[in-house]
Short mmCIF file of C-alpha atoms and ligand atoms in Angstrom, two decimals:
data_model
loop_
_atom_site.label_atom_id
_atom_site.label_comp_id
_atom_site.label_asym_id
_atom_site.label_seq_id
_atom_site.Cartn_x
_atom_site.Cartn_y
_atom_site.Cartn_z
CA UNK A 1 -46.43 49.22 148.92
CA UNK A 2 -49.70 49.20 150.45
CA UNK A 3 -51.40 46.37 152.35
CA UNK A 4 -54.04 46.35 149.73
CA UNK A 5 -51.87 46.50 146.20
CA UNK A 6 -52.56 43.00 145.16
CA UNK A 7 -56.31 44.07 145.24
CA UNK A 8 -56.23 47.35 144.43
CA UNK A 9 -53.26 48.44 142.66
CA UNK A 10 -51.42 52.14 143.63
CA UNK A 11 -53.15 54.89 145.21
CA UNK A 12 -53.38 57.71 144.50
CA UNK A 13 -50.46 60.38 146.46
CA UNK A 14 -52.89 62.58 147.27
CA UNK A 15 -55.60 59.94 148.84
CA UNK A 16 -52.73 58.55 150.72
CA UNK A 17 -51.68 62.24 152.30
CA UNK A 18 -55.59 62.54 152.68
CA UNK A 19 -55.99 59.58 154.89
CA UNK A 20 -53.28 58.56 156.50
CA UNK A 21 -53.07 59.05 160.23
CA UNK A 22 -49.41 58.36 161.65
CA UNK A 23 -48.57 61.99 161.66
CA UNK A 24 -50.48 61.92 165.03
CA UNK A 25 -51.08 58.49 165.83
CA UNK A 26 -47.30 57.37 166.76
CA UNK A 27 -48.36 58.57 169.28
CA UNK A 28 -50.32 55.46 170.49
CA UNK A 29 -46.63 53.14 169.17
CA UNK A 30 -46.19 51.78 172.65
CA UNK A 31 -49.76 50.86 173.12
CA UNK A 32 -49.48 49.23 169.63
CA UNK A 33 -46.75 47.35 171.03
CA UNK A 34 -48.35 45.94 174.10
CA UNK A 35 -51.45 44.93 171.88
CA UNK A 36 -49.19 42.93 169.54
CA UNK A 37 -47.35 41.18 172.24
CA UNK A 38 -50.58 40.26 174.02
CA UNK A 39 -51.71 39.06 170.12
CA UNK A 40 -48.79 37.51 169.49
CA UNK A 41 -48.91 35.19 172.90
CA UNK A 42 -52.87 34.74 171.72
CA UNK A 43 -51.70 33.55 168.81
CA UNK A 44 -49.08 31.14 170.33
CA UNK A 45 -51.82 29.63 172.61
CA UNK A 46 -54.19 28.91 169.74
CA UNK A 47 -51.77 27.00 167.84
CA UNK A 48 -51.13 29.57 165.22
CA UNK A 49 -47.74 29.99 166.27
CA UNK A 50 -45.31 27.25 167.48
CA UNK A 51 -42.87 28.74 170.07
CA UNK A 52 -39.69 29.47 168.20
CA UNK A 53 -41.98 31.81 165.77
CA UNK A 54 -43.54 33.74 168.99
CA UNK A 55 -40.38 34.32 169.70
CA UNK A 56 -38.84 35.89 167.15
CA UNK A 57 -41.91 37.95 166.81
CA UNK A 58 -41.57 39.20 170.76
CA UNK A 59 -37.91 39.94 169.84
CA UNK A 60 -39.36 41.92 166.31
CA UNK A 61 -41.51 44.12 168.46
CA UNK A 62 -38.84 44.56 170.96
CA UNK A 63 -36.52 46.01 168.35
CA UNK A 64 -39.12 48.09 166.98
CA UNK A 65 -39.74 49.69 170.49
CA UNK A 66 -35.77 50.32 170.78
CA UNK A 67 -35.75 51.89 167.29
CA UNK A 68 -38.76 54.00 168.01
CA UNK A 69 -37.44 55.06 171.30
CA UNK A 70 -34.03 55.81 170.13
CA UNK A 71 -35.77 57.59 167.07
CA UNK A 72 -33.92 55.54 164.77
CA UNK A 73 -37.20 53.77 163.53
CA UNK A 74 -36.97 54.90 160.03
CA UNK A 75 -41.16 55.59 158.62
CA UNK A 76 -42.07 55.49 155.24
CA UNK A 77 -44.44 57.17 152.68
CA UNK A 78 -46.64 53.92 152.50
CA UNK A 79 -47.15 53.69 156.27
CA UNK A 80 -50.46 54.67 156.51
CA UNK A 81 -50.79 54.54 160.40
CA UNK A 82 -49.00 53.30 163.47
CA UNK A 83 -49.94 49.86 162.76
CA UNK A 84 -48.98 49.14 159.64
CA UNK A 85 -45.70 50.71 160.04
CA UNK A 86 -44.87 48.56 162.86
CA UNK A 87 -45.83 45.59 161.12
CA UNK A 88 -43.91 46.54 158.01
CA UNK A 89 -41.14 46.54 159.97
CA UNK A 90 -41.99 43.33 162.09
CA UNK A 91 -41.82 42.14 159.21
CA UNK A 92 -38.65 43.33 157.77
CA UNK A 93 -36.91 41.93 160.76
CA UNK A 94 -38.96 39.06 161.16
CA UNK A 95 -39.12 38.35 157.39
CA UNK A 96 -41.70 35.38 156.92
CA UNK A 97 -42.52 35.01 160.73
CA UNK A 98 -43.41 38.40 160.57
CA UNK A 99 -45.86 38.11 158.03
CA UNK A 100 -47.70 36.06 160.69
CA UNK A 101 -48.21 39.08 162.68
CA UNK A 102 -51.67 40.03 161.92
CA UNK A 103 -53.06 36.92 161.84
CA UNK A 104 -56.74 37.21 163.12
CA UNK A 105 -56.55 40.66 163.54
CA UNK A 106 -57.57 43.87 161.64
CA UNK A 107 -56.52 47.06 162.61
CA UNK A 108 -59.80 47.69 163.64
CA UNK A 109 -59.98 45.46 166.77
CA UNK A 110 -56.06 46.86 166.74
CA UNK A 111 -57.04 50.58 167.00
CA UNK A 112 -59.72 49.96 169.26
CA UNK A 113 -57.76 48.35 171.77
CA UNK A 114 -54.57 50.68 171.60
CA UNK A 115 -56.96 54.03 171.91
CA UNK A 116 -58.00 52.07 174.90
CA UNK A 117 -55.23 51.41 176.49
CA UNK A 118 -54.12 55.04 175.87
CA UNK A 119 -57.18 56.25 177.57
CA UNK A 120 -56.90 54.08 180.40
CA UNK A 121 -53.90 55.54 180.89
CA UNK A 122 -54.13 59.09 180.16
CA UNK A 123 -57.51 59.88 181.99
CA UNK A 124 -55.38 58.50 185.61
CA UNK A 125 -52.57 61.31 184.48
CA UNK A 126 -55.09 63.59 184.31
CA UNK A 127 -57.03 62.35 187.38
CA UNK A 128 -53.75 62.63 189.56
CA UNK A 129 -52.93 66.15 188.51
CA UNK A 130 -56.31 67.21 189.29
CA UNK A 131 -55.74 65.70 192.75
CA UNK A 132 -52.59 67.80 193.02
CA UNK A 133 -55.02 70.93 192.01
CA UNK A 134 -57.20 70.25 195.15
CA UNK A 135 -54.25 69.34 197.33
CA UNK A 136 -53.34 73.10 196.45
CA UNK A 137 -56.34 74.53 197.00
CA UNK A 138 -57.25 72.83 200.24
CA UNK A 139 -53.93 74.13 201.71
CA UNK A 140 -54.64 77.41 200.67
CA UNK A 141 -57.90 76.44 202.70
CA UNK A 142 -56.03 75.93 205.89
CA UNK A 143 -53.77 79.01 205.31
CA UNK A 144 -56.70 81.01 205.05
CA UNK A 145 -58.07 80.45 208.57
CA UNK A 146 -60.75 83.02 209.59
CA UNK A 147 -60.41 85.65 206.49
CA UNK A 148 -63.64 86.60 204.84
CA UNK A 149 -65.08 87.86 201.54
CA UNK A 150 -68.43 88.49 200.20
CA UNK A 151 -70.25 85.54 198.83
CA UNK A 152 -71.76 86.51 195.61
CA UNK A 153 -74.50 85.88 194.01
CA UNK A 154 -75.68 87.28 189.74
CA UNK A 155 -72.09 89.23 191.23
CA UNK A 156 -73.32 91.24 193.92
CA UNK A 157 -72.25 90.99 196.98
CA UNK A 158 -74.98 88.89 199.08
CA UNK A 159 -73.32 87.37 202.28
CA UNK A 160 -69.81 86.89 204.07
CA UNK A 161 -68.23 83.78 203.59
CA UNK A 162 -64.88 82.50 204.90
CA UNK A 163 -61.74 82.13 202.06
CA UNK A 164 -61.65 78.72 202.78
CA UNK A 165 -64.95 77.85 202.26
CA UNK A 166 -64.94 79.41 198.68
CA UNK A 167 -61.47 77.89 197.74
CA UNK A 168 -62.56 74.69 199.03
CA UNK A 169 -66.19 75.07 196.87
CA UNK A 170 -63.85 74.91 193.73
CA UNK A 171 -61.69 72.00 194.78
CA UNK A 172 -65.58 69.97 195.77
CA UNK A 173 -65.98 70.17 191.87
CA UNK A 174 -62.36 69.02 191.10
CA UNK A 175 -63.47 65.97 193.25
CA UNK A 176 -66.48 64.98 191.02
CA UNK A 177 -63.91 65.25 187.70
CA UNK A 178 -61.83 62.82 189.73
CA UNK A 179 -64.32 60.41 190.33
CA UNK A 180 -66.03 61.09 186.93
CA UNK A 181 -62.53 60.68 185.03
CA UNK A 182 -62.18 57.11 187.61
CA UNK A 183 -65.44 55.93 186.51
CA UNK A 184 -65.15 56.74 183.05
CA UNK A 185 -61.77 54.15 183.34
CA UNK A 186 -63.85 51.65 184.68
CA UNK A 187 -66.81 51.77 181.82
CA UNK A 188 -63.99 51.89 178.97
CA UNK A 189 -61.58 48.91 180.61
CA UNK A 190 -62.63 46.39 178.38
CA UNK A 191 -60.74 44.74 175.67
CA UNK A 192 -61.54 44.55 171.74
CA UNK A 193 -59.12 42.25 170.80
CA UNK A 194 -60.58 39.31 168.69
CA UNK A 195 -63.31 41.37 167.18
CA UNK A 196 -61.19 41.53 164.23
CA UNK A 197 -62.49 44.23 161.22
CA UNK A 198 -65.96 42.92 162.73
CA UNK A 199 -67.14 39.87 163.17
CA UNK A 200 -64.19 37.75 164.90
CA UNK A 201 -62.07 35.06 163.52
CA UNK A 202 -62.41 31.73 162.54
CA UNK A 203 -59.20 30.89 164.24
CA UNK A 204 -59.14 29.40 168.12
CA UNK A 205 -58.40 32.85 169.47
CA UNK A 206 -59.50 33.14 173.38
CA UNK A 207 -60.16 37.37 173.60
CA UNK A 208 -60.31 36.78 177.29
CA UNK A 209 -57.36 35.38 178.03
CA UNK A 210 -55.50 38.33 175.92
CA UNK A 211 -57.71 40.82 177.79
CA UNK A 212 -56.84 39.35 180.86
CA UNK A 213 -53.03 39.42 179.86
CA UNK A 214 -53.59 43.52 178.67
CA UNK A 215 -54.87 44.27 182.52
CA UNK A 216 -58.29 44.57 180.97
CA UNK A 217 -61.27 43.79 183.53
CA UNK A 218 -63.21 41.74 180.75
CA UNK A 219 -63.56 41.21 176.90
CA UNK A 220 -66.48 42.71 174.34
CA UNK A 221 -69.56 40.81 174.25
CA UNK A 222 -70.31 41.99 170.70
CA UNK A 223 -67.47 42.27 167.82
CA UNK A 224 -69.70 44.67 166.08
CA UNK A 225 -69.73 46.86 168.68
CA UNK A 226 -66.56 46.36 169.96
CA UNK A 227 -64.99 47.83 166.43
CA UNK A 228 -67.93 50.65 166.35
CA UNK A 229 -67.81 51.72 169.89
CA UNK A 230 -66.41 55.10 170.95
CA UNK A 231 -67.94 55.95 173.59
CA UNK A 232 -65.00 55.62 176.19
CA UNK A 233 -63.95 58.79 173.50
CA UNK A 234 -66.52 61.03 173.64
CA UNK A 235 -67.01 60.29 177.47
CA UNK A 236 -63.29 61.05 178.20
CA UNK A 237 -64.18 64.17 176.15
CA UNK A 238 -66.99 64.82 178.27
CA UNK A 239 -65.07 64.50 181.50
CA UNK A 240 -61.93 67.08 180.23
CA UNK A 241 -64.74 69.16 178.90
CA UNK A 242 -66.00 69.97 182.20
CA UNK A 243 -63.03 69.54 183.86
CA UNK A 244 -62.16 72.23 181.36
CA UNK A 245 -65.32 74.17 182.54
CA UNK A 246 -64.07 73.96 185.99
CA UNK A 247 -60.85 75.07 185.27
CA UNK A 248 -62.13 78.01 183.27
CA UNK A 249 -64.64 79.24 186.23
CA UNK A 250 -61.82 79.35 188.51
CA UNK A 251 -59.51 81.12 186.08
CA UNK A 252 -62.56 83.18 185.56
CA UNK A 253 -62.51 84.37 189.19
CA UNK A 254 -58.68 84.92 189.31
CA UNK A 255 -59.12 87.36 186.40
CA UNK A 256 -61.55 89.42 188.41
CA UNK A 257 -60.18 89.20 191.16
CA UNK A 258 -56.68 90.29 190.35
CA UNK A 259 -58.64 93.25 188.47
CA UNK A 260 -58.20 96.64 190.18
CA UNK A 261 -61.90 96.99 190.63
CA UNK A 262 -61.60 93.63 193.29
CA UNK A 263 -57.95 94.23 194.24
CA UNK A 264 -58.69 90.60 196.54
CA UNK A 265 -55.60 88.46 194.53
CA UNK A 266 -52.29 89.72 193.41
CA UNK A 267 -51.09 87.37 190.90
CA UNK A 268 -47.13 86.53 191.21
CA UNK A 269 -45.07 88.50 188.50
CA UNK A 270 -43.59 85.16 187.30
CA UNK A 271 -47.48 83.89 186.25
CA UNK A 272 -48.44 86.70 184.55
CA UNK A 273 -47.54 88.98 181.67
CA UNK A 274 -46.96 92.39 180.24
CA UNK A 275 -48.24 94.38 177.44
CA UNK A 276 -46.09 95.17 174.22
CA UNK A 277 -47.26 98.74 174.71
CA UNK A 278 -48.52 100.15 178.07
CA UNK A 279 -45.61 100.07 180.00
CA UNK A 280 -47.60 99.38 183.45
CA UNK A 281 -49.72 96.55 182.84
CA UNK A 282 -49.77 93.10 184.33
CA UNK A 283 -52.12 90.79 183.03
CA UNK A 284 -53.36 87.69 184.16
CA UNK A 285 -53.54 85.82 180.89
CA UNK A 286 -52.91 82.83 182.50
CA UNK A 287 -56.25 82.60 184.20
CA UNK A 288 -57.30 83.89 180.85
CA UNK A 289 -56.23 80.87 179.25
CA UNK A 290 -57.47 78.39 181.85
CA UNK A 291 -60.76 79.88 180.88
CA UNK A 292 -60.54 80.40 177.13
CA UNK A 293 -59.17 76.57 177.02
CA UNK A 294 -62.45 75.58 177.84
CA UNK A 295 -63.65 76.89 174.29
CA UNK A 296 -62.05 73.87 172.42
CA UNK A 297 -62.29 71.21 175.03
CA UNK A 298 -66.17 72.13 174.40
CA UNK A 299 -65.28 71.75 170.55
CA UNK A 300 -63.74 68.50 170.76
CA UNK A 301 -66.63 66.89 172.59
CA UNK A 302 -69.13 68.38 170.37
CA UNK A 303 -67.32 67.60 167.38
CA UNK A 304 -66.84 63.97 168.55
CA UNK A 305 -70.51 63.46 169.32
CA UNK A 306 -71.55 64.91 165.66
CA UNK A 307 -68.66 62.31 164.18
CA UNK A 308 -70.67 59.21 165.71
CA UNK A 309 -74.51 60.57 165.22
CA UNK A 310 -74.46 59.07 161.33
CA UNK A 311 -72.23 55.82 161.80
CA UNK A 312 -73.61 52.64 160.24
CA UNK A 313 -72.33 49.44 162.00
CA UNK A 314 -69.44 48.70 162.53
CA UNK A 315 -65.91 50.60 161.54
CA UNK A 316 -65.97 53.52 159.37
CA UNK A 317 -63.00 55.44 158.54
CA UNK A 318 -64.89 58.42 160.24
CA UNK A 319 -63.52 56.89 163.28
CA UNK A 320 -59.73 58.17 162.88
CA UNK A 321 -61.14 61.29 163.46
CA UNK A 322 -61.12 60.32 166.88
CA UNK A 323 -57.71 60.90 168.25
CA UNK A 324 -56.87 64.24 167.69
CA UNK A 325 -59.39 65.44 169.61
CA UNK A 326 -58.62 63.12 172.31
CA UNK A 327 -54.98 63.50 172.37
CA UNK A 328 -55.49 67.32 172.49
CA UNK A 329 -58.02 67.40 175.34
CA UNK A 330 -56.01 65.04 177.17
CA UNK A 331 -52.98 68.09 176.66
CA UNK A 332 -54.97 70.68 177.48
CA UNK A 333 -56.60 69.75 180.44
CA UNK A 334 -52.91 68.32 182.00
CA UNK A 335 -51.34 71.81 181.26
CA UNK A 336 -54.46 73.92 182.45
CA UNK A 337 -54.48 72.00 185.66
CA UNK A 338 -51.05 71.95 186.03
CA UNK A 339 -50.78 75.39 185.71
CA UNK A 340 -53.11 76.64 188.06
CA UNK A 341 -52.03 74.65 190.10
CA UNK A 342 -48.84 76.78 190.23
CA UNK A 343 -50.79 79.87 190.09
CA UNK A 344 -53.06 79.65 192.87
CA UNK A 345 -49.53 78.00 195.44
CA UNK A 346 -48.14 82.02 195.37
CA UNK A 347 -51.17 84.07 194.58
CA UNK A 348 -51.22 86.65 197.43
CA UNK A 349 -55.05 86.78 199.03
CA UNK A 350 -55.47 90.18 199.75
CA UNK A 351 -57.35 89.96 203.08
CA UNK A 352 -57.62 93.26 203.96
CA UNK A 353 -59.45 94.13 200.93
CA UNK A 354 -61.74 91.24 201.20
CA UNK A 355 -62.70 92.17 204.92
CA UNK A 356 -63.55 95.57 203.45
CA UNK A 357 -65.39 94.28 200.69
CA UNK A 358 -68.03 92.35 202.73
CA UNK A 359 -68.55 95.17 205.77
CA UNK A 360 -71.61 96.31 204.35
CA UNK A 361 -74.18 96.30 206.98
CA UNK A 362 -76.51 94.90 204.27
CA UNK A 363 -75.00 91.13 203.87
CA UNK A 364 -76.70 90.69 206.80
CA UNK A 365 -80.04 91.57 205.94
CA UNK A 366 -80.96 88.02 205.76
CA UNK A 367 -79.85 87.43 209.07
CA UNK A 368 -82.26 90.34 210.41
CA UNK A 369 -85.00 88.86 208.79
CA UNK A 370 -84.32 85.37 210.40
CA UNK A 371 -83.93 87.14 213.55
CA UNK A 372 -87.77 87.85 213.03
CA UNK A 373 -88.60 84.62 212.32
CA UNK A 374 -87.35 84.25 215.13
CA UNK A 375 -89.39 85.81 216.95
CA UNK A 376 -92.25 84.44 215.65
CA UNK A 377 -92.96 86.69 212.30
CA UNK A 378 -93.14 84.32 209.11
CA UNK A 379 -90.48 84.96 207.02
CA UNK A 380 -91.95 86.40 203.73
CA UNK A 381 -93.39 89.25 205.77
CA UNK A 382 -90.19 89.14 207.48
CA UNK A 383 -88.54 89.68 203.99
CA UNK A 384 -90.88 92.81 202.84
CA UNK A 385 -90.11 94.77 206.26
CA UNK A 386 -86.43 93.93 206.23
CA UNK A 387 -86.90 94.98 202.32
CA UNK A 388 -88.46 98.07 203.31
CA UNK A 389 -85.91 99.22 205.66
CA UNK A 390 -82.77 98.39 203.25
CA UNK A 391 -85.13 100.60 200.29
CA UNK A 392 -85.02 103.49 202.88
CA UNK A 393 -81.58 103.33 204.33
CA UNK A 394 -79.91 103.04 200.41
CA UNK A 395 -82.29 106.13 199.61
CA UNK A 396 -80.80 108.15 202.26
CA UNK A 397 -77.33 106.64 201.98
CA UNK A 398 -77.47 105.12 205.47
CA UNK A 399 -76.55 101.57 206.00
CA UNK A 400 -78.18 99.09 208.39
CA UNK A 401 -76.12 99.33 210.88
CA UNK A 402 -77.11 103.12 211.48
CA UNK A 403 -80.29 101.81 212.18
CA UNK A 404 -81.28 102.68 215.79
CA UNK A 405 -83.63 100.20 217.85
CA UNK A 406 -86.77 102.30 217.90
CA UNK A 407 -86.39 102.45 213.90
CA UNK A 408 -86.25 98.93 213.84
CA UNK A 409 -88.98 98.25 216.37
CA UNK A 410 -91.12 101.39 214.23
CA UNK A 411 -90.79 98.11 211.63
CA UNK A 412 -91.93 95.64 213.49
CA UNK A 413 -92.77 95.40 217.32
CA UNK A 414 -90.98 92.09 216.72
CA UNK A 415 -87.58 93.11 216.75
CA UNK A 416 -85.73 93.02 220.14
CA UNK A 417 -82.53 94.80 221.26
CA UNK A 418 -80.19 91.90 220.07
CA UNK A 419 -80.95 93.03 216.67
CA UNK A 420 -78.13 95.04 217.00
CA UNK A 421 -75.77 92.72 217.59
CA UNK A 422 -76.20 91.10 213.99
CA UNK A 423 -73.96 93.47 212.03
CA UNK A 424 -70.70 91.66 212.89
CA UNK A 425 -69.14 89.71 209.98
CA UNK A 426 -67.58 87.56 212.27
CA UNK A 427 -70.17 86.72 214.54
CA UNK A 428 -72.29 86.28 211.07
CA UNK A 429 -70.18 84.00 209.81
CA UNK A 430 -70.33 81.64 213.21
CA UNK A 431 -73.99 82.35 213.13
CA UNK A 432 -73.81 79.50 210.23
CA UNK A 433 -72.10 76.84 211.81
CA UNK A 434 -74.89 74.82 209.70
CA UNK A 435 -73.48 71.37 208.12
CA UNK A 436 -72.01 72.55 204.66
CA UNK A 437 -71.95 76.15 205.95
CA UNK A 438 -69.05 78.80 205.44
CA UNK A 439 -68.74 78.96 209.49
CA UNK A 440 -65.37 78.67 211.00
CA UNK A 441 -66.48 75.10 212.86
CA UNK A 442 -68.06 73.97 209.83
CA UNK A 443 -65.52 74.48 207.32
CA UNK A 444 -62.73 73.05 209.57
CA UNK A 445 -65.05 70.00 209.40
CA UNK A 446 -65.17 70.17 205.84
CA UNK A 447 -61.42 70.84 204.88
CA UNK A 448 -60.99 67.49 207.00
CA UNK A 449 -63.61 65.59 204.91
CA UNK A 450 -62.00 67.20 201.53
CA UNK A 451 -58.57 66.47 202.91
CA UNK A 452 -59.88 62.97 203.73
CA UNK A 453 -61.27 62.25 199.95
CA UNK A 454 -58.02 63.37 198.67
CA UNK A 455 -55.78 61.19 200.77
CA UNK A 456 -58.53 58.26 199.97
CA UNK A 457 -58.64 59.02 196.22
CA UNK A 458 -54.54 59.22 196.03
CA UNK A 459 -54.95 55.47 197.47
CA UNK A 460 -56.69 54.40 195.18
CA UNK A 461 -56.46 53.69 191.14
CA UNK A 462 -56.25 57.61 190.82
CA UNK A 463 -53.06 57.09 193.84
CA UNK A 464 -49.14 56.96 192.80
N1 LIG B 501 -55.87 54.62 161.18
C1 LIG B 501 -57.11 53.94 161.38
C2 LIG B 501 -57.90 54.62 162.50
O1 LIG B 501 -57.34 55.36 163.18
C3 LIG B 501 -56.84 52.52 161.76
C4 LIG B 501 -57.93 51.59 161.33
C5 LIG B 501 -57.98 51.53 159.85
N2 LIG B 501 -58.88 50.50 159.45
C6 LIG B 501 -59.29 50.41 158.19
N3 LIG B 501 -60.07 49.43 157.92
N4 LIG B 501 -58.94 51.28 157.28
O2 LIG B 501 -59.05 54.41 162.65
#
């Protein structure tokens, strides 16, 4: 039986497979649960209910939640979504009373609310697994004390940076998805209860007294929009999206960087795989998938955004196409972070073939040129005679270093003997002890202030 026979008679098998939704949204049972009990007390306080019939209703959904938790809950062909099949039951148990269930409500204000309650949920999950992601990476941070590697730029090699400073870039980014996922909690923590299928009730319901009671911050102001609005979707889809984007930059690098060409990362045998035919190779198609996961979190987002473009006030059915997406992103993002985050607590830094990687004379090229600024020369002229000394050094496969004072001064009369002296990595890298700098001083000072954020952020909502 459907909940529209007496209007509409059967329909049709195939329309039902077509649009019902419970295959995926059981998922949201136990936030259909706590939206009924909060309706059901709403319902009791406007006089709709006397207190026996509350009740037996609060007992109803309880038994439904054992059944569906023990699996015992038996579904039906006619249960369209979540919502009706809890109510069918409800009423089942609750015979007559039961049929008092959705009083005031349509499953529109019903779906509304549950998706946000899911949300609200979900997007923390995510938040504190992200957290655990930069915890990871900021210890790596620590570990990685005064090691160095080129800093790249278009991928060439342009000037030494510390490990730390690089891990620690990635886990700056992490933050923002934090605080963007924690934001995005606060926008969507508002309830739709009482908007009914769109424009309220006529009954003495009080939506902010049952938003209050579902840990809501505050009620719609607008029952059309409060059925009609998905935002809180396609921004949670947004937020995993780049998270995802994130996720796949960093399993980006691990791929090249576990390549024999960089040789700076070995990847632990127990996070990577072989080949069904060549016998030697070890691939890193974990990374591989933190960055091809990005591909449908991108998907989800844009297919979300092109769902809402056309919608004409208020609910459309269009919306159900809302939660798969959601519930998939939600997935994928967990398990990418989660993942990495195992990756990247064994990956072996090669050190050694970092160091090598950035003793190039050249990464400090800039530095010469600043050393004649210095000095007084400005620095685009400073640039073309630097410039012109790299051209001739690379032509005659000499590197800066082999470059003798009088060659330098034959440059420019500017340059004085410490010129020299620039050509150590190390001494480079303390030569930018500049706030935000990969310098030894100023990255300590930064792994506090990211180590800081964490600690403040686990505090907080995000915390736990
Ligand atoms: N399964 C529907 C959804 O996910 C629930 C709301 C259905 N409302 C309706 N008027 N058909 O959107």
């Amino acid at each position: 039986m459907t909940l529209w026979e007496s209007r509409l008679g059967s329909t049709a098998e195939e329309v039902m497979a077509f649009t019902v939704s419970l295959p995926f949204d059981r998922r949201l049972a136990t936030d259909d649960l706590t939206g009924s009990r909060a309706h059901v007390r709403g319902l009791r306080r406007a006089g709709v209910l006397d207190d026996g019939e509350a009740s037996i209703l609060l007992a109803a959904l309880d038994r439904v939640e054992e059944e569906l938790a023990s699996g015992t809950f038996a579904f039906r062909a006619e249960d369209e979504d979540i919502h009706t099949a809890v109510e069918r039951r409800v009423t089942e148990i609750a015979a007559d009373v039961g049929a008092k269930l959705h009083t005031g409500r349509s499953r529109n204000d019903q779906v509304a609310t549950d998706l946000r309650l899911f949300t609200r949920r979900e997007l923390i999950l995510v938040a504190r697994h992200v957290l655990g992601l930069q915890e990871v990476l900021s210890h790596r941070a620590a570990e990685a004390g005064d090691a160095y590697l080129p800093g790249y730029t278009h991928l060439q090699r342009a000037q030494p940076v510390l490990l730390s400073h690089h891990l620690l870039a990635h886990a700056w980014a992490l933050a923002r998805d934090v605080d963007r996922l924690m934001h995005s909690v606060v926008r969507l923590d508002v309830s739709p209860l009482g908007a009914g299928a769109l424009a309220g009730s006529s009954l003495a319901l009080d939506p902010d007294a049952v938003a209050a009671e579902l840990g809501f911050a505050g009620r719609f102001e607008n029952s059309l929009d409060a059925v009609s609005d998905r935002d809180f979707v396609a921004e949670a889809l947004f937020d995993l999206a780049l998270l995802g984007v994130h996720l796949s930059r960093i399993g980006e690098e691990l791929v090249l960087w576990s390549s024999e060409e960089f040789a700076f990362v070995t990847i632990d045998d127990a996070y990577a795989t072989g080949s069904s035919m060549l016998p030697q190779k070890k691939n890193p198609d974990v990374a591989e998938l933190a960055r091809g996961k990005a591909g449908r979190l991108i998907g989800h987002l844009a297919g979300m955004l092109a769902t809402l473009k056309g919608l004409p006030l208020a609910y459309n059915r269009d919306l159900q196409e809302d939660k798969e997406p959601l519930f998939d992103a939600v997935d994928t993002t967990a398990a990418t972070v989660r993942m990495l985050t195992e990756l990247i607590t064994v990956v072996q830094f090669d050190i050694d073939a970092m160091r090598r990687a950035a003793s190039d004379p050249a990464l400090q090229a800039t530095d010469v040129a600043e050393h004649l600024v210095a000095n007084g020369v400005p620095f685009r002229e400073a640039h073309g005679i630097v410039g012109a000394v790299v051209a001739r050094t690379v032509a005659a496969g000499r590197t800066l270093a082999d470059v003798g004072l009088g060659e330098w001064r034959a440059a420019s009369d500017r340059f004085d003997p410490s010129v020299l002296e620039l050509f150590d990595p190390d001494a480079a890298l303390r030569r930018r002890d500049v706030p935000g700098g990969p310098g030894p001083r100023s990255v300590t000072r930064q792994l506090t202030r990211a180590r800081a954020l964490i600690a403040r952020t686990r505090r907080t909502a995000a915390g736990g």
